[in-house]
Coordinates of C-alpha atoms in Angstrom, one line a residue:
Chain A
M1192 CA 6.3 -12.2 7.6
L1193 CA 10.2 -11.4 5.2
P1194 CA 13.0 -12.3 7.9
T1195 CA 14.3 -8.4 9.6
P1196 CA 18.1 -8.1 8.4
S1197 CA 20.2 -8.1 11.5
T1198 CA 21.2 -5.0 12.7
S1199 CA 23.1 -6.9 15.6
H1200 CA 26.9 -5.1 15.0
V1201 CA 26.1 -1.8 14.4
S1202 CA 27.2 0.7 16.6
F1203 CA 23.6 3.1 18.1
D1204 CA 25.7 5.3 20.1
R1205 CA 25.8 7.7 16.5
V1206 CA 23.5 5.7 14.2
Y1207 CA 20.1 5.7 14.0
E1208 CA 18.4 2.8 15.8
P1209 CA 15.9 0.3 14.0
A1210 CA 12.4 1.5 15.2
E1211 CA 8.8 1.9 15.2
D1212 CA 8.9 3.8 11.6
S1213 CA 11.8 1.8 10.5
Y1214 CA 9.6 -1.4 10.7
L1215 CA 6.0 0.5 9.6
L1216 CA 8.2 0.9 6.3
L1217 CA 9.5 -2.8 6.2
D1218 CA 5.6 -3.8 6.6
T1219 CA 4.8 -1.4 4.3
L1220 CA 6.6 -2.2 1.4
S1221 CA 5.9 -6.0 1.6
S1222 CA 2.7 -5.7 2.2
E1223 CA 0.4 -7.3 -0.8
S1224 CA -1.0 -4.0 -1.8
E1225 CA 2.8 -2.1 -2.4
K1226 CA 3.8 -5.5 -3.9
E1227 CA 1.1 -5.7 -6.3
F1228 CA 1.8 -1.9 -7.0
L1229 CA 5.8 -2.5 -7.6
Q1230 CA 5.4 -5.4 -9.8
D1231 CA 3.2 -3.9 -11.9
R1232 CA 5.0 -0.9 -12.6
F1233 CA 8.6 -2.8 -12.9
T1234 CA 7.8 -6.7 -14.1
H1235 CA 5.0 -7.4 -16.1
S1236 CA 5.2 -10.9 -14.7
K1237 CA 2.9 -12.8 -11.7
P1238 CA 3.5 -14.8 -10.4
P1239 CA 7.3 -13.6 -9.6
T1240 CA 9.7 -15.5 -11.5
S1241 CA 13.2 -14.9 -11.8
T1242 CA 13.5 -13.7 -15.1
P1243 CA 12.0 -10.2 -15.8
P1244 CA 10.8 -9.7 -18.9
K1245 CA 13.2 -8.4 -21.8
N1246 CA 14.6 -5.6 -22.2
S1247 CA 12.6 -4.2 -19.1
P1248 CA 15.4 -1.8 -17.3
S1249 CA 17.0 -2.8 -13.9
P1250 CA 14.7 -0.3 -11.7
L1251 CA 17.2 1.6 -9.6
I1252 CA 16.3 1.4 -5.6
I1253 CA 18.2 4.6 -3.8
E1254 CA 17.6 4.8 0.2
V1255 CA 18.2 8.7 1.7
G1256 CA 19.2 8.6 5.3
S1257 CA 20.1 4.2 4.7
G1258 CA 21.3 4.9 8.8
S1259 CA 21.5 1.2 10.0
G1260 CA 20.9 -0.1 6.4
V1261 CA 17.6 -2.1 7.9
V1262 CA 15.3 -1.2 5.5
L1263 CA 17.5 -1.0 2.2
S1264 CA 18.5 -4.2 2.8
F1265 CA 15.6 -5.5 3.7
I1266 CA 14.7 -4.7 -0.1
H1267 CA 17.5 -5.7 -1.9
A1268 CA 17.0 -9.1 0.1
H1269 CA 13.4 -10.1 -0.8
A1270 CA 13.8 -8.1 -4.2
L1271 CA 12.3 -10.6 -5.8
T1272 CA 9.2 -11.1 -3.4
I1273 CA 8.6 -7.3 -3.6
F1274 CA 9.7 -6.7 -6.7
G1275 CA 9.0 -9.9 -8.8
R1276 CA 13.0 -9.6 -9.9
S1277 CA 16.5 -9.9 -8.2
D1278 CA 17.9 -7.5 -11.2
I1279 CA 17.2 -4.7 -9.2
L1280 CA 20.2 -1.7 -8.2
T1281 CA 19.6 -0.7 -5.0
A1282 CA 21.9 2.0 -3.4
G1283 CA 22.0 4.2 0.3
I1284 CA 22.9 7.6 1.0
D1285 CA 22.7 9.3 4.3
V1286 CA 24.7 12.3 5.4
N1287 CA 26.4 10.5 8.0
P1288 CA 29.4 8.8 7.7
H1289 CA 28.8 6.1 10.4
A1290 CA 25.6 5.2 8.8
C1291 CA 27.1 4.9 5.2
Q1292 CA 29.4 2.4 7.2
A1293 CA 27.0 0.4 9.0
T1294 CA 24.2 0.7 5.6
I1295 CA 27.5 -1.5 4.0
Q1296 CA 28.0 -3.9 6.4
T1297 CA 24.2 -4.4 7.1
I1298 CA 24.0 -5.5 3.0
R1299 CA 27.0 -7.7 3.5
C1300 CA 25.7 -9.6 6.0
A1301 CA 22.4 -9.7 4.5
E1302 CA 23.5 -11.3 1.0
K1303 CA 25.3 -13.5 3.1
E1304 CA 22.5 -14.8 4.7
Q1305 CA 20.5 -14.9 1.5
E1306 CA 23.7 -17.0 -0.3
V1307 CA 23.7 -19.8 2.5
S1308 CA 20.0 -20.1 2.5
K1309 CA 20.4 -19.9 -1.9
T1310 CA 18.5 -17.4 -2.5
S1311 CA 18.7 -14.2 -5.0
H1312 CA 19.7 -10.8 -4.0
G1313 CA 19.3 -7.3 -5.8
F1314 CA 22.9 -5.3 -6.9
Y1315 CA 24.2 -2.9 -3.8
L1316 CA 26.1 -0.1 -5.5
G1317 CA 27.3 1.3 -2.6
N1318 CA 26.3 3.8 -0.2
V1319 CA 27.8 7.6 -0.9
A1320 CA 27.3 10.5 2.2
A1321 CA 25.6 13.9 0.8
D1322 CA 22.4 15.9 2.0
L1323 CA 19.5 14.2 0.5
T1324 CA 19.6 14.0 -3.3
G1325 CA 22.1 16.5 -4.4
A1326 CA 24.6 13.9 -5.4
L1327 CA 22.1 12.5 -7.9
R1328 CA 21.8 12.6 -11.4
C1329 CA 18.7 13.8 -12.9
G1330 CA 15.3 11.4 -13.7
E1331 CA 17.2 8.5 -12.5
V1332 CA 15.8 7.0 -9.4
D1333 CA 12.5 4.6 -9.8
V1334 CA 12.1 4.2 -5.8
L1335 CA 12.7 6.6 -3.5
I1336 CA 12.4 5.5 -0.1
F1337 CA 12.9 8.3 2.8
N1338 CA 12.1 7.7 6.8
P1339 CA 13.1 11.5 7.3
P1340 CA 14.0 13.6 10.5
Y1341 CA 10.5 14.1 11.1
V1342 CA 10.5 15.2 15.0
P1343 CA 9.4 18.9 15.6
T1344 CA 12.2 21.0 16.6
P1345 CA 12.8 25.0 17.6
N1346 CA 16.3 24.3 15.0
L1347 CA 17.9 21.8 12.7
P1348 CA 21.4 20.9 13.2
S1349 CA 24.6 22.0 10.4
L1350 CA 24.4 18.9 8.4
V1351 CA 28.3 19.0 9.2
G1352 CA 29.4 18.1 12.4
D1353 CA 32.2 20.9 14.0
P1354 CA 35.4 19.4 14.8
K1355 CA 35.9 21.1 17.8
L1356 CA 33.2 19.1 19.3
S1357 CA 34.5 15.8 22.0
A1358 CA 33.2 12.3 20.6
F1359 CA 30.6 12.4 22.5
D1360 CA 28.6 15.4 21.3
A1361 CA 29.8 14.5 17.8
D1362 CA 28.1 11.5 18.0
S1363 CA 25.4 13.4 19.8
H1364 CA 25.3 15.9 17.0
L1365 CA 25.1 12.6 14.2
L1366 CA 22.4 11.1 16.3
E1367 CA 20.2 14.4 16.0
L1368 CA 20.5 14.4 12.5
S1369 CA 18.4 11.4 12.0
Y1370 CA 15.6 13.0 14.4
A1371 CA 15.6 16.7 14.3
G1372 CA 13.6 18.2 11.3
G1373 CA 12.9 21.6 12.5
E1374 CA 9.6 23.3 12.2
D1375 CA 6.5 21.1 11.7
G1376 CA 9.4 18.2 11.7
M1377 CA 9.0 19.0 7.9
E1378 CA 12.1 21.2 7.1
V1379 CA 14.6 18.1 6.0
T1380 CA 11.3 16.2 4.4
N1381 CA 9.9 19.6 2.1
R1382 CA 13.6 20.1 0.7
L1383 CA 13.5 15.9 0.0
I1384 CA 9.9 16.2 -1.5
E1385 CA 11.1 18.9 -3.5
S1386 CA 13.6 17.3 -5.3
L1387 CA 11.3 14.9 -6.5
P1388 CA 10.6 15.5 -9.8
G1389 CA 13.6 16.6 -11.2
I1390 CA 15.4 12.9 -9.4
L1391 CA 12.5 10.4 -10.1
S1392 CA 12.6 8.2 -13.7
R1393 CA 10.4 10.0 -15.9
D1394 CA 7.7 7.2 -16.5
R1395 CA 8.3 4.6 -13.9
G1396 CA 9.5 6.7 -10.5
C1397 CA 7.7 6.3 -7.1
A1398 CA 8.7 7.8 -3.9
Y1399 CA 8.2 6.5 -0.2
V1400 CA 8.0 8.9 2.3
L1401 CA 7.0 8.1 6.2
L1402 CA 5.6 10.7 8.3
C1403 CA 4.3 12.3 11.3
A1404 CA 0.6 13.1 12.9
Q1405 CA 2.6 16.2 13.3
N1406 CA 4.0 17.0 9.8
K1407 CA 0.3 17.6 8.9
P1408 CA 0.6 15.1 5.9
E1409 CA -2.7 16.4 4.8
V1410 CA -1.3 19.3 3.8
A1411 CA 2.1 17.3 2.6
K1412 CA -0.3 15.6 0.3
E1413 CA -2.0 18.6 -1.4
G1414 CA 0.6 20.2 -1.8
I1415 CA 2.3 17.2 -4.2
R1416 CA -1.1 16.7 -6.1
K1417 CA -0.9 20.5 -7.5
W1418 CA 2.4 20.0 -9.5
G1419 CA 0.0 18.2 -12.4
S1420 CA -2.8 15.8 -13.4
R1421 CA -0.2 13.0 -13.2
W1422 CA 1.2 13.2 -9.9
M1423 CA -0.9 11.1 -7.1
A1424 CA 0.4 11.2 -3.6
E1425 CA -1.4 8.2 -0.8
T1426 CA -0.9 7.1 2.4
V1427 CA -0.4 3.3 2.0
G1428 CA 1.1 2.0 5.5
S1429 CA 0.3 3.1 9.0
S1430 CA 0.6 2.2 12.2
G1431 CA 0.0 3.9 16.2
K1432 CA -3.4 4.7 15.9
N1433 CA -4.8 6.8 18.8
A1434 CA -8.2 8.8 18.6
G1435 CA -7.7 8.5 14.5
W1436 CA -5.2 10.0 14.3
E1437 CA -2.4 8.0 12.7
K1438 CA 0.5 8.6 14.4
L1439 CA 3.2 7.3 11.7
Q1440 CA 2.1 6.6 8.2
I1441 CA 4.1 6.2 4.9
V1442 CA 3.1 8.3 1.7
R1443 CA 3.7 6.8 -1.6
I1444 CA 3.9 9.5 -4.3
W1445 CA 4.2 8.6 -7.8
R1446 CA 3.6 9.5 -11.6
E1447 CA 1.0 7.9 -13.4
S1448 CA 2.2 5.9 -15.9
P1449 CA 1.5 7.0 -19.6
P1450 CA 0.2 3.9 -21.5
I1451 CA 2.5 1.3 -22.2
S1452 CA 4.6 1.6 -25.8
T1453 CA 4.6 -1.9 -27.1
T1454 CA 7.5 -0.5 -29.6
Chain B
M150 CA 31.5 1.7 -4.2
K151 CA 30.8 -0.4 -7.5
V152 CA 32.1 2.5 -10.2
L153 CA 28.5 1.4 -11.7
T154 CA 27.7 3.7 -9.3
L155 CA 28.8 6.4 -11.5
N156 CA 26.4 6.9 -13.4
F157 CA 23.8 8.0 -10.7
L158 CA 26.1 10.7 -9.6
T159 CA 26.3 14.5 -11.1
C160 CA 28.1 17.3 -9.1
A161 CA 26.7 18.7 -6.0
V162 CA 27.1 22.3 -6.2
K163 CA 23.6 23.5 -7.6
A164 CA 25.1 26.3 -10.2
C165 CA 26.6 22.8 -12.3
K166 CA 23.6 20.7 -12.6
T167 CA 22.7 22.3 -15.2
T168 CA 25.7 21.9 -17.1
S169 CA 26.6 18.8 -19.5
A170 CA 30.6 19.3 -18.0
S171 CA 29.1 18.3 -14.1
F172 CA 28.3 13.7 -15.4
P173 CA 30.3 11.9 -15.3
L174 CA 32.6 13.0 -12.1
V175 CA 36.0 12.1 -13.3
P176 CA 37.6 9.3 -11.3
K177 CA 41.4 10.6 -10.2
E178 CA 44.2 8.1 -8.7
C179 CA 41.7 5.9 -8.0
E180 CA 42.5 2.4 -5.6
L181 CA 40.3 -0.5 -6.9
V182 CA 39.3 -3.4 -5.3
S183 CA 38.1 -6.7 -7.2
D184 CA 34.9 -8.6 -5.9
T185 CA 34.2 -12.1 -7.5
I186 CA 30.7 -12.1 -8.5
A187 CA 29.2 -14.8 -10.3
P188 CA 28.1 -14.5 -14.1
N189 CA 24.2 -12.6 -14.2
P190 CA 24.0 -12.4 -17.5
T191 CA 20.0 -11.0 -16.8
L192 CA 21.2 -8.1 -14.9
L193 CA 23.7 -7.2 -17.4
T194 CA 21.7 -7.2 -19.7
N195 CA 19.1 -4.8 -18.1
L196 CA 21.5 -2.5 -16.4
L197 CA 22.8 -1.8 -19.9
P198 CA 19.8 0.4 -21.4
R199 CA 20.6 3.0 -18.3
V200 CA 24.7 3.0 -18.7
D201 CA 25.6 6.4 -20.4
W202 CA 27.7 4.8 -22.9
P203 CA 29.6 7.6 -24.1
A204 CA 30.5 8.5 -19.9
L205 CA 31.3 4.5 -19.1
G206 CA 33.9 5.1 -21.6
S207 CA 35.9 7.8 -20.2
I208 CA 35.4 6.4 -16.7
A209 CA 36.8 2.8 -18.4
V210 CA 39.9 4.8 -19.6
A211 CA 40.4 7.1 -16.4
L212 CA 40.5 3.8 -14.2
G213 CA 43.0 2.2 -17.0
F214 CA 40.4 -0.6 -18.5
P215 CA 40.7 -1.0 -22.2
S216 CA 38.6 1.5 -24.4
L217 CA 35.2 0.8 -24.9
S218 CA 33.8 0.0 -28.8
P219 CA 32.7 3.2 -30.0
L220 CA 28.7 2.4 -29.7
P221 CA 26.9 -0.1 -26.6
P222 CA 26.6 -3.3 -27.4
T223 CA 22.3 -4.8 -28.1
P224 CA 21.5 -7.7 -26.6
A225 CA 22.4 -10.3 -28.8
D226 CA 26.1 -8.5 -29.2
L227 CA 26.5 -9.4 -25.1
E228 CA 25.4 -12.8 -26.0
N229 CA 27.3 -13.9 -28.7
D230 CA 30.1 -12.4 -27.4
T231 CA 31.9 -13.7 -24.0
K232 CA 34.7 -12.2 -23.7
M233 CA 32.5 -8.6 -24.4
M234 CA 30.2 -9.7 -21.2
A235 CA 33.4 -10.8 -19.3
D236 CA 34.7 -7.4 -19.5
L237 CA 31.7 -5.8 -18.3
H238 CA 30.9 -7.9 -16.2
T239 CA 34.5 -6.9 -14.3
L240 CA 34.3 -3.1 -14.8
L241 CA 30.3 -2.9 -14.2
L242 CA 29.8 -5.6 -11.4
E243 CA 32.7 -6.5 -9.7
T244 CA 35.4 -3.3 -9.8
Q245 CA 34.9 -1.1 -6.8
I246 CA 36.5 2.2 -6.2
S247 CA 38.2 1.6 -2.5
E248 CA 40.2 5.2 -2.3
G249 CA 40.7 8.5 -4.3
S250 CA 38.6 11.3 -6.1
L251 CA 35.8 11.8 -8.0
V252 CA 36.5 15.4 -9.8
C253 CA 33.6 17.8 -11.4
A254 CA 34.6 18.7 -15.0
N255 CA 33.1 21.7 -14.5
C256 CA 33.7 23.5 -11.0
G257 CA 36.9 21.2 -10.4
H258 CA 35.9 20.6 -7.1
E259 CA 36.8 16.6 -5.5
Y260 CA 34.9 14.9 -3.7
K261 CA 37.0 11.9 -2.0
V262 CA 36.6 8.7 -1.4
K263 CA 37.2 6.6 1.6
E264 CA 36.8 2.9 2.2
G265 CA 34.7 3.2 -0.7
I266 CA 32.2 6.1 0.6
A267 CA 32.2 9.1 -1.7
N268 CA 31.7 12.0 0.2
F269 CA 29.6 14.6 -1.2
L270 CA 29.0 16.8 1.3
L271 CA 30.0 20.7 0.6
P272 CA 32.2 22.9 2.4
N273 CA 30.0 25.8 3.4
H274 CA 31.0 28.5 0.6
L275 CA 29.7 25.7 -2.1
V276 CA 26.3 24.8 -0.5

């Protein structure tokens, strides 16, 4: 098992604390089957070596809702094991500026650990505060990771907190943004999913989105497959089985790549 | 945020998405910091194909760096030109924007950068 990055420096009063959902993402992304999928897609040499094939552009990995940074720094630190190459570009997005700072710090700690043990890591671009993929240029993201606010709630909190809120209420608002998902817990996730055809890279783009049973994952997957014959959506990781229902699952969304051109 | 981040960002205003003027965002009054990063020719060679070269050229000038060559270097150019390799290493891998703004050339909206984090959350009237 690959070590989990430390997040002990993060203040969990206003940033989502890593929980079962975060760990399911780590386990899924480092599973044998996902490593194989990612290495097939982004590296054509096996077993992993530190030299990626010439002229294969560095993949761009973006985590939306990076929170404490535990998932992004895990991928960043273990790039060579997961992708078969360490020349990956990583970046985080979060609506909560405190979460952006937390991610930056967690990445820094993870990089130090890797450097102490003389192992490689990816190249971290930074974090931006934004609403989902709204600030991203079209067609650039190769791997998008999203652990959404998936809890069904009667209302969605506004993206920007009222400046008149007390410090305690401002923190509560930020935490609410990290879990409150509106109707079926899907209002935020649906907006993210709708943006995927535009922001994922044409030939290599794929996304990992976490869903819970109340999100009606089968409906979500069917919806994506209707985008066109190349679009795929499959459950590639799950946890918390309860009478045949997966409590949490990771759905991989991708376009089957066209045949690789040799020119 | 690294200067290279600008290669992947545009204005967050919906109406700007369809215009070419919303990319790249133009750095304005930016404070820069420099990290020390070990030379990494593999990374530099493999990230260059995805860099919009004309956009990077305008960003470099806006940040006070010397202007770039009109055409992007090929992997062979890069291997043979240690100065170009070093300059791109500094610009793309080592330089961070810590404070300042990023301006959309289409709508003029300024996105503030504070402590290295650019804020793309729009005021209500622009959402």
